[in-house]
Coordinates of C-alpha atoms in Angstrom, one line a residue:
M1 CA -3.5 4.3 13.0
E2 CA -5.2 6.4 10.6
I3 CA -4.8 9.6 8.3
T4 CA -7.6 11.1 6.9
T5 CA -8.1 14.4 4.6
K6 CA -10.9 15.7 2.2
D7 CA -9.1 13.8 -0.7
Y8 CA -7.8 10.8 0.9
S9 CA -7.2 8.4 3.8
V10 CA -5.2 5.7 5.0
K11 CA -6.3 3.8 7.4
Y12 CA -4.6 0.9 9.3
D13 CA -7.0 -1.8 10.9
A14 CA -5.2 -4.3 13.3
Q15 CA -7.9 -6.7 13.9
T16 CA -7.4 -7.6 10.2
A17 CA -3.9 -6.3 9.2
T18 CA -5.1 -4.7 6.7
I19 CA -4.2 -1.3 5.4
H20 CA -7.5 0.6 3.6
W21 CA -6.6 3.2 1.1
E22 CA -9.5 5.2 -0.3
G23 CA -9.4 8.7 -2.6
F24 CA -7.3 10.6 -4.6
M25 CA -3.5 11.0 -3.8
R26 CA -2.0 13.8 -5.9
L27 CA 0.7 14.6 -3.1
N28 CA 4.6 15.9 -3.4
S29 CA 7.0 13.9 -1.7
H30 CA 6.9 15.7 1.5
E31 CA 3.2 15.1 1.7
F32 CA 3.8 11.4 2.0
E33 CA 5.4 11.4 5.0
P34 CA 3.0 11.0 7.7
I35 CA 2.0 7.9 5.3
E36 CA 5.6 6.7 5.2
Q37 CA 5.7 6.7 8.9
L38 CA 2.5 4.7 9.3
L39 CA 3.7 2.1 6.8
H40 CA 6.7 1.6 8.7
Q41 CA 4.9 1.5 11.8
V42 CA 3.1 -1.3 10.4
A43 CA 6.3 -3.2 8.8
T44 CA 7.8 -2.9 12.4
L45 CA 4.8 -5.3 13.6
E46 CA 6.3 -8.3 11.6
L47 CA 3.3 -9.5 11.1
P48 CA 2.6 -12.9 9.5
Q49 CA 0.5 -11.2 7.1
I50 CA -0.5 -8.1 5.7
T51 CA -3.2 -6.8 3.2
V52 CA -3.0 -3.6 1.2
D53 CA -6.7 -2.5 0.3
L54 CA -6.3 -0.2 -2.6
R55 CA -9.4 -1.0 -4.1
K56 CA -10.8 2.4 -3.3
L57 CA -7.8 4.5 -4.4
Q58 CA -9.2 6.1 -7.4
A59 CA -5.4 8.1 -7.9
I60 CA -1.7 8.2 -6.6
N61 CA 1.0 10.1 -8.7
S62 CA 4.4 8.3 -9.2
S63 CA 6.0 9.6 -5.5
G64 CA 2.9 7.6 -3.7
I65 CA 4.1 4.7 -6.5
T66 CA 7.2 4.7 -5.1
M67 CA 6.6 5.0 -1.5
L68 CA 4.5 1.7 -1.8
G69 CA 7.0 0.1 -3.7
K70 CA 9.8 1.1 -0.4
F71 CA 7.0 -0.6 1.6
V72 CA 7.0 -3.6 -0.5
L73 CA 10.8 -3.8 -0.6
T74 CA 11.2 -3.5 3.1
L75 CA 8.7 -6.3 3.7
D76 CA 10.4 -8.5 1.3
Y77 CA 13.8 -7.6 2.9
K78 CA 12.6 -8.8 6.3
K79 CA 11.5 -12.0 4.7
I80 CA 8.7 -12.0 7.7
T81 CA 5.4 -10.8 6.1
Q82 CA 3.4 -12.3 3.3
L83 CA 2.0 -9.0 1.4
L84 CA -1.1 -9.2 -0.1
I85 CA -2.4 -6.5 -2.5
Q86 CA -6.1 -6.3 -3.2
A87 CA -6.6 -4.4 -6.4
S88 CA -9.5 -3.3 -8.7
E89 CA -9.7 -4.0 -12.6
Q90 CA -11.8 -1.3 -12.9
I91 CA -9.0 1.3 -12.1
A92 CA -6.4 2.6 -14.6
W93 CA -3.5 2.7 -12.5
Q94 CA -3.9 -0.2 -10.5
K95 CA -4.2 -2.4 -13.6
R96 CA -0.9 -1.3 -15.1
S97 CA 1.3 -0.6 -11.9
V98 CA 0.3 -3.4 -9.4
A99 CA 1.8 -6.2 -11.2
N100 CA 4.9 -4.1 -10.9
F101 CA 5.3 -4.4 -7.4
K102 CA 5.5 -8.4 -7.9
R103 CA 9.1 -8.0 -9.3
L104 CA 10.3 -6.2 -5.8
M105 CA 9.0 -8.7 -3.8
P106 CA 8.0 -12.3 -5.8
N107 CA 6.0 -14.0 -3.5
L108 CA 3.7 -10.9 -3.5
Q109 CA 0.0 -11.7 -3.7
I110 CA -2.0 -9.9 -5.7
E111 CA -6.0 -10.1 -5.4
R112 CA -7.9 -8.4 -8.6
E113 CA -11.4 -7.8 -8.8

């Protein structure tokens, strides 16, 4: 599963159960729909662990953060999957926003570099 444009990419690696994000995502709400579908497909796999690697995602707007929050809530509701978010200390939005996902999923693991 992969979505790639000139500005960003979201790729799911089934070997490692990792969703890799990179680029700049400043999209309208409806433009996030293909990514939401990808996240939904991954959530329905009901894997024991999923990693979301955001370290190369330079920018995302509030619609994108909301979409990520919904994904976190979906996994928390199912109580099947342990979620690990990999974030960068060097990217301002990640430094500010990633910790807030822990409010949605208390057992969320965050790995910062």
